[in-house]
mmCIF file of C-alpha atoms in Angstrom:
data_model
loop_
_atom_site.group_PDB
_atom_site.id
_atom_site.type_symbol
_atom_site.label_atom_id
_atom_site.label_comp_id
_atom_site.label_asym_id
_atom_site.label_seq_id
_atom_site.Cartn_x
_atom_site.Cartn_y
_atom_site.Cartn_z
ATOM 1 C CA ASP N 1 0.000 0.000 0.000
ATOM 2 C CA ILE N 2 1.040 3.586 -0.572
ATOM 3 C CA GLN N 3 1.888 5.328 2.699
ATOM 4 C CA LEU N 4 1.138 9.003 3.282
ATOM 5 C CA THR N 5 3.011 11.067 5.829
ATOM 6 C CA GLN N 6 1.667 14.463 6.809
ATOM 7 C CA SER N 7 3.638 17.188 8.509
ATOM 8 C CA PRO N 8 3.307 18.715 10.899
ATOM 9 C CA SER N 9 1.003 16.513 12.976
ATOM 10 C CA SER N 10 -0.370 19.625 14.598
ATOM 11 C CA LEU N 11 0.123 23.356 14.454
ATOM 12 C CA SER N 12 -1.124 26.455 16.191
ATOM 13 C CA ALA N 13 -2.066 29.509 14.174
ATOM 14 C CA SER N 14 -3.957 32.759 14.416
ATOM 15 C CA VAL N 15 -6.856 34.104 12.423
ATOM 16 C CA GLY N 16 -5.489 35.721 9.281
ATOM 17 C CA ASP N 17 -2.399 33.507 9.098
ATOM 18 C CA ARG N 18 -1.233 31.573 6.070
ATOM 19 C CA VAL N 19 -0.874 27.866 6.851
ATOM 20 C CA THR N 20 0.769 25.150 4.788
ATOM 21 C CA ILE N 21 0.398 21.414 5.413
ATOM 22 C CA SER N 22 2.621 18.875 3.720
ATOM 23 C CA CYS N 23 1.805 15.359 2.537
ATOM 24 C CA ARG N 24 4.525 13.025 1.312
ATOM 25 C CA THR N 25 3.743 9.704 -0.371
ATOM 26 C CA SER N 26 5.854 6.552 -0.361
ATOM 27 C CA GLN N 27 5.799 6.349 -4.143
ATOM 28 C CA ASP N 28 5.153 8.575 -7.137
ATOM 29 C CA ILE N 29 1.402 9.010 -7.572
ATOM 30 C CA ASN N 30 1.395 11.795 -10.159
ATOM 31 C CA ASN N 31 -1.341 14.120 -8.841
ATOM 32 C CA TYR N 32 -3.771 11.549 -7.451
ATOM 33 C CA VAL N 33 -4.212 13.300 -4.110
ATOM 34 C CA ASN N 34 -7.275 14.652 -2.363
ATOM 35 C CA TRP N 35 -7.575 16.767 0.766
ATOM 36 C CA TYR N 36 -10.334 16.683 3.369
ATOM 37 C CA GLN N 37 -11.270 18.770 6.391
ATOM 38 C CA GLN N 38 -12.781 17.183 9.478
ATOM 39 C CA LYS N 39 -14.258 18.851 12.536
ATOM 40 C CA PRO N 40 -14.915 16.989 15.809
ATOM 41 C CA GLY N 41 -17.910 14.659 15.612
ATOM 42 C CA LYS N 42 -18.404 15.336 11.902
ATOM 43 C CA PRO N 43 -17.501 13.440 8.747
ATOM 44 C CA PRO N 44 -14.678 14.624 6.520
ATOM 45 C CA THR N 45 -15.561 17.094 3.791
ATOM 46 C CA LEU N 46 -13.798 17.358 0.445
ATOM 47 C CA LEU N 47 -11.552 20.402 0.001
ATOM 48 C CA ILE N 48 -9.298 19.587 -2.917
ATOM 49 C CA TYR N 49 -9.192 16.782 -5.484
ATOM 50 C CA ALA N 50 -6.668 15.840 -8.153
ATOM 51 C CA ALA N 51 -4.073 17.744 -6.104
ATOM 52 C CA SER N 52 -5.231 21.220 -7.071
ATOM 53 C CA LEU N 53 -8.886 21.225 -8.121
ATOM 54 C CA PHE N 54 -11.552 22.350 -5.703
ATOM 55 C CA PRO N 55 -15.271 21.594 -5.523
ATOM 56 C CA SER N 56 -17.633 24.519 -5.864
ATOM 57 C CA ALA N 57 -18.522 24.423 -2.169
ATOM 58 C CA ALA N 58 -14.936 24.816 -0.970
ATOM 59 C CA PRO N 59 -13.807 28.338 -0.012
ATOM 60 C CA SER N 60 -11.222 29.864 -2.344
ATOM 61 C CA ARG N 61 -8.747 30.438 0.504
ATOM 62 C CA PHE N 62 -7.900 26.719 0.284
ATOM 63 C CA SER N 63 -5.473 25.677 -2.414
ATOM 64 C CA GLY N 64 -3.535 22.527 -3.217
ATOM 65 C CA GLY N 65 -0.334 21.851 -5.070
ATOM 66 C CA GLY N 66 2.389 19.376 -5.808
ATOM 67 C CA SER N 67 2.883 16.228 -7.829
ATOM 68 C CA GLY N 68 4.879 13.033 -7.662
ATOM 69 C CA THR N 69 5.511 12.411 -3.975
ATOM 70 C CA ASP N 70 5.191 15.855 -2.394
ATOM 71 C CA PHE N 71 1.926 17.716 -1.968
ATOM 72 C CA THR N 72 0.737 20.742 -0.042
ATOM 73 C CA LEU N 73 -2.487 22.211 1.232
ATOM 74 C CA THR N 74 -2.370 25.956 1.833
ATOM 75 C CA ILE N 75 -4.905 28.025 3.723
ATOM 76 C CA THR N 76 -4.567 31.749 3.201
ATOM 77 C CA ASN N 77 -6.201 34.181 5.602
ATOM 78 C CA LEU N 78 -7.118 31.502 8.171
ATOM 79 C CA GLN N 79 -10.659 31.874 9.521
ATOM 80 C CA THR N 80 -12.127 30.637 12.825
ATOM 81 C CA GLU N 81 -14.114 27.947 10.995
ATOM 82 C CA ASP N 82 -10.864 26.537 9.577
ATOM 83 C CA PHE N 83 -9.659 25.215 12.926
ATOM 84 C CA ALA N 84 -9.998 21.495 12.255
ATOM 85 C CA THR N 85 -8.051 18.407 11.260
ATOM 86 C CA TYR N 86 -6.902 18.004 7.670
ATOM 87 C CA TYR N 87 -6.218 14.740 5.856
ATOM 88 C CA CYS N 88 -4.602 13.959 2.550
ATOM 89 C CA GLN N 89 -5.690 10.838 0.678
ATOM 90 C CA GLN N 90 -4.232 9.140 -2.361
ATOM 91 C CA SER N 91 -6.642 7.855 -4.959
ATOM 92 C CA SER N 92 -4.862 4.771 -6.285
ATOM 93 C CA SER N 93 -6.499 1.626 -4.946
ATOM 94 C CA PRO N 94 -6.351 0.744 -2.160
ATOM 95 C CA TRP N 95 -7.131 4.277 -1.125
ATOM 96 C CA THR N 96 -5.151 5.393 1.917
ATOM 97 C CA PHE N 97 -5.145 8.480 4.112
ATOM 98 C CA GLY N 98 -2.515 10.462 5.894
ATOM 99 C CA GLN N 99 -2.545 10.498 9.681
ATOM 100 C CA GLY N 100 -3.969 14.021 9.825
ATOM 101 C CA THR N 101 -2.818 17.518 10.766
ATOM 102 C CA LYS N 102 -4.679 19.300 13.524
ATOM 103 C CA VAL N 103 -4.867 23.076 13.194
ATOM 104 C CA ASP N 104 -5.771 24.831 16.422
ATOM 105 C CA ILE N 105 -5.885 28.345 17.757
ATOM 106 C CA LYS N 106 -2.655 29.902 18.970
ATOM 107 C CA GLN Q 1 -28.828 17.432 -3.025
ATOM 108 C CA VAL Q 2 -27.628 13.941 -2.286
ATOM 109 C CA GLN Q 3 -27.570 12.858 1.352
ATOM 110 C CA LEU Q 4 -26.300 9.649 2.869
ATOM 111 C CA GLN Q 5 -27.325 8.123 6.197
ATOM 112 C CA GLU Q 6 -25.836 5.065 7.864
ATOM 113 C CA SER Q 7 -27.891 2.710 10.017
ATOM 114 C CA GLY Q 8 -27.265 -0.503 11.888
ATOM 115 C CA PRO Q 9 -26.497 -1.952 15.319
ATOM 116 C CA GLY Q 10 -24.179 0.061 17.505
ATOM 117 C CA LEU Q 11 -22.952 -3.008 19.371
ATOM 118 C CA VAL Q 12 -21.724 -6.241 17.845
ATOM 119 C CA LYS Q 13 -20.336 -9.271 19.655
ATOM 120 C CA PRO Q 14 -16.870 -10.603 18.849
ATOM 121 C CA SER Q 15 -16.799 -13.206 16.032
ATOM 122 C CA GLU Q 16 -20.189 -12.044 14.723
ATOM 123 C CA THR Q 17 -20.947 -10.147 11.519
ATOM 124 C CA LEU Q 18 -21.253 -6.375 11.459
ATOM 125 C CA SER Q 19 -24.012 -5.235 9.095
ATOM 126 C CA LEU Q 20 -24.619 -1.619 8.123
ATOM 127 C CA THR Q 21 -26.824 0.051 5.554
ATOM 128 C CA CYS Q 22 -26.421 3.420 3.866
ATOM 129 C CA ASN Q 23 -29.577 5.067 2.638
ATOM 130 C CA VAL Q 24 -29.100 7.453 -0.276
ATOM 131 C CA SER Q 25 -31.627 10.242 -0.690
ATOM 132 C CA GLY Q 26 -32.030 13.131 -3.101
ATOM 133 C CA ARG Q 27 -30.946 11.333 -6.254
ATOM 134 C CA PRO Q 28 -31.166 7.811 -7.713
ATOM 135 C CA MET Q 29 -27.935 5.887 -7.178
ATOM 136 C CA THR Q 30 -28.097 4.764 -10.798
ATOM 137 C CA ARG Q 31 -27.787 8.315 -12.133
ATOM 138 C CA GLY Q 32 -24.229 9.184 -13.067
ATOM 139 C CA SER Q 33 -20.997 7.230 -12.734
ATOM 140 C CA TYR Q 34 -20.514 6.917 -9.024
ATOM 141 C CA HIS Q 35 -18.951 4.402 -6.738
ATOM 142 C CA TRP Q 36 -20.341 3.725 -3.307
ATOM 143 C CA SER Q 37 -17.823 3.352 -0.510
ATOM 144 C CA TRP Q 38 -17.367 2.528 3.132
ATOM 145 C CA ILE Q 39 -14.675 4.100 5.278
ATOM 146 C CA ARG Q 40 -14.043 3.727 8.983
ATOM 147 C CA GLN Q 41 -12.225 5.787 11.553
ATOM 148 C CA SER Q 42 -10.764 4.608 14.806
ATOM 149 C CA ALA Q 43 -8.465 6.287 17.268
ATOM 150 C CA GLY Q 44 -5.800 3.709 16.654
ATOM 151 C CA LYS Q 45 -5.754 3.545 12.855
ATOM 152 C CA GLY Q 46 -7.170 6.871 11.691
ATOM 153 C CA LEU Q 47 -9.197 6.866 8.483
ATOM 154 C CA GLU Q 48 -9.276 3.513 6.708
ATOM 155 C CA TRP Q 49 -10.938 2.854 3.371
ATOM 156 C CA ILE Q 50 -12.879 -0.433 3.484
ATOM 157 C CA GLY Q 51 -14.145 -0.879 -0.047
ATOM 158 C CA ARG Q 52 -16.322 0.367 -2.873
ATOM 159 C CA MET Q 53 -18.853 -0.873 -5.340
ATOM 160 C CA TYR Q 54 -19.379 0.638 -8.761
ATOM 161 C CA ILE Q 55 -22.997 1.208 -9.690
ATOM 162 C CA ARG Q 56 -22.398 -0.518 -13.015
ATOM 163 C CA GLY Q 57 -20.797 -3.511 -11.357
ATOM 164 C CA GLY Q 58 -17.498 -4.420 -9.774
ATOM 165 C CA THR Q 59 -16.097 -4.113 -6.297
ATOM 166 C CA ASN Q 60 -12.748 -3.273 -4.750
ATOM 167 C CA TYR Q 61 -11.855 -4.044 -1.173
ATOM 168 C CA ASN Q 62 -8.982 -3.047 1.055
ATOM 169 C CA PRO Q 63 -6.647 -6.068 0.914
ATOM 170 C CA SER Q 64 -6.313 -5.980 4.696
ATOM 171 C CA LEU Q 65 -10.061 -6.605 5.062
ATOM 172 C CA LYS Q 66 -10.905 -8.337 1.805
ATOM 173 C CA SER Q 67 -11.464 -11.802 3.259
ATOM 174 C CA ARG Q 68 -14.124 -10.467 5.625
ATOM 175 C CA VAL Q 69 -15.898 -7.739 3.644
ATOM 176 C CA THR Q 70 -18.892 -7.717 1.346
ATOM 177 C CA ILE Q 71 -20.448 -4.563 -0.139
ATOM 178 C CA SER Q 72 -23.702 -4.776 -2.032
ATOM 179 C CA ILE Q 73 -26.157 -2.356 -3.635
ATOM 180 C CA ASP Q 74 -29.945 -2.454 -3.729
ATOM 181 C CA THR Q 75 -30.995 0.058 -6.378
ATOM 182 C CA SER Q 76 -34.696 -0.611 -5.762
ATOM 183 C CA LYS Q 77 -34.254 0.784 -2.244
ATOM 184 C CA ASN Q 78 -31.562 3.308 -3.218
ATOM 185 C CA GLN Q 79 -29.210 1.969 -0.599
ATOM 186 C CA PHE Q 80 -26.016 0.019 -0.209
ATOM 187 C CA SER Q 81 -24.710 -2.224 2.533
ATOM 188 C CA LEU Q 82 -21.591 -3.378 4.318
ATOM 189 C CA LYS Q 83 -21.018 -6.748 5.931
ATOM 190 C CA LEU Q 84 -17.861 -7.386 7.921
ATOM 191 C CA SER Q 85 -17.536 -10.875 9.324
ATOM 192 C CA SER Q 86 -15.632 -12.320 12.287
ATOM 193 C CA VAL Q 87 -15.287 -8.965 14.009
ATOM 194 C CA THR Q 88 -12.921 -8.276 16.879
ATOM 195 C CA ALA Q 89 -12.360 -5.296 19.142
ATOM 196 C CA ALA Q 90 -10.039 -3.915 16.453
ATOM 197 C CA ASP Q 91 -13.115 -3.335 14.276
ATOM 198 C CA THR Q 92 -14.553 -0.861 16.770
ATOM 199 C CA ALA Q 93 -14.800 2.434 14.890
ATOM 200 C CA VAL Q 94 -17.004 5.101 13.413
ATOM 201 C CA TYR Q 95 -18.201 3.784 10.054
ATOM 202 C CA TYR Q 96 -18.942 6.203 7.221
ATOM 203 C CA CYS Q 97 -20.580 5.620 3.884
ATOM 204 C CA ALA Q 98 -19.555 7.924 1.066
ATOM 205 C CA ARG Q 99 -20.157 8.602 -2.578
ATOM 206 C CA MET Q 100 -17.041 8.355 -4.682
ATOM 207 C CA ALA Q 101 -17.001 10.435 -7.827
ATOM 208 C CA GLU Q 102 -14.728 9.837 -10.764
ATOM 209 C CA LEU Q 103 -13.219 12.409 -13.056
ATOM 210 C CA GLY Q 104 -11.533 11.567 -16.308
ATOM 211 C CA ILE Q 105 -8.992 14.220 -17.316
ATOM 212 C CA LYS Q 106 -5.621 12.891 -18.434
ATOM 213 C CA GLY Q 107 -6.228 10.021 -16.073
ATOM 214 C CA LEU Q 108 -9.023 8.753 -13.834
ATOM 215 C CA TYR Q 109 -9.379 10.565 -10.536
ATOM 216 C CA TYR Q 110 -11.505 9.399 -7.643
ATOM 217 C CA TYR Q 111 -12.621 11.439 -4.670
ATOM 218 C CA MET Q 112 -15.287 11.150 -1.985
ATOM 219 C CA ASP Q 113 -17.549 14.128 -2.398
ATOM 220 C CA VAL Q 114 -20.528 13.220 -0.203
ATOM 221 C CA TRP Q 115 -20.301 11.535 3.192
ATOM 222 C CA GLY Q 116 -22.809 10.218 5.681
ATOM 223 C CA LYS Q 117 -22.691 11.493 9.251
ATOM 224 C CA GLY Q 118 -21.183 8.243 10.480
ATOM 225 C CA THR Q 119 -22.306 5.588 12.917
ATOM 226 C CA THR Q 120 -20.358 4.260 15.875
ATOM 227 C CA VAL Q 121 -19.937 0.503 16.093
ATOM 228 C CA THR Q 122 -18.479 -1.095 19.191
ATOM 229 C CA VAL Q 123 -17.372 -4.719 19.214
ATOM 230 C CA SER Q 124 -17.772 -6.116 22.703
ATOM 231 C CA SER Q 125 -19.324 -9.047 24.488
#
């Protein structure tokens, strides 16, 4: 299986900050990466797919990049509703997820 | 707007079979090219994809669970189901059903765009 390693595991930030989360895969997966946001007691919600595309419901302050084995999720102008846990996921079967990055308030 | 809702027993005894159903509302499952998936989340293993079934046929299962998993679809009821046999405490988790979309642009991309709220299943005697 393809392993995904996210860094950092957690971070503290302030409203208005720019935050970048990294996801490294154990093998080259082109751009077959998705990103999800999860809040406590809720299911994950899709933020980014195919590394850099975003669904219509996702706020434009979220952006994704990278290819091969290194990917990033960037949040510009962090808002209070963005404090959550973020997961990357690779979309080559079997689908696997990173261990998550928790973003909390500084 | 498509909505998914899981249902099933919250407590299952060790060695028994866990059975869950996901009801899909707002749109027929047969419309479009979607796959219907199960994912679980436990404190120990994080998010774990269990398997998927394509509406036009075919299933894929996580190799680590493949010998114990069956996913099926009932289009007449607009729902799909998960059966996980011979459960142990390690199968205790929140179980989610999700719709998996596919996008074909210079490759075939899959992503889970609609999720159920999740249901907690505890394996204990």
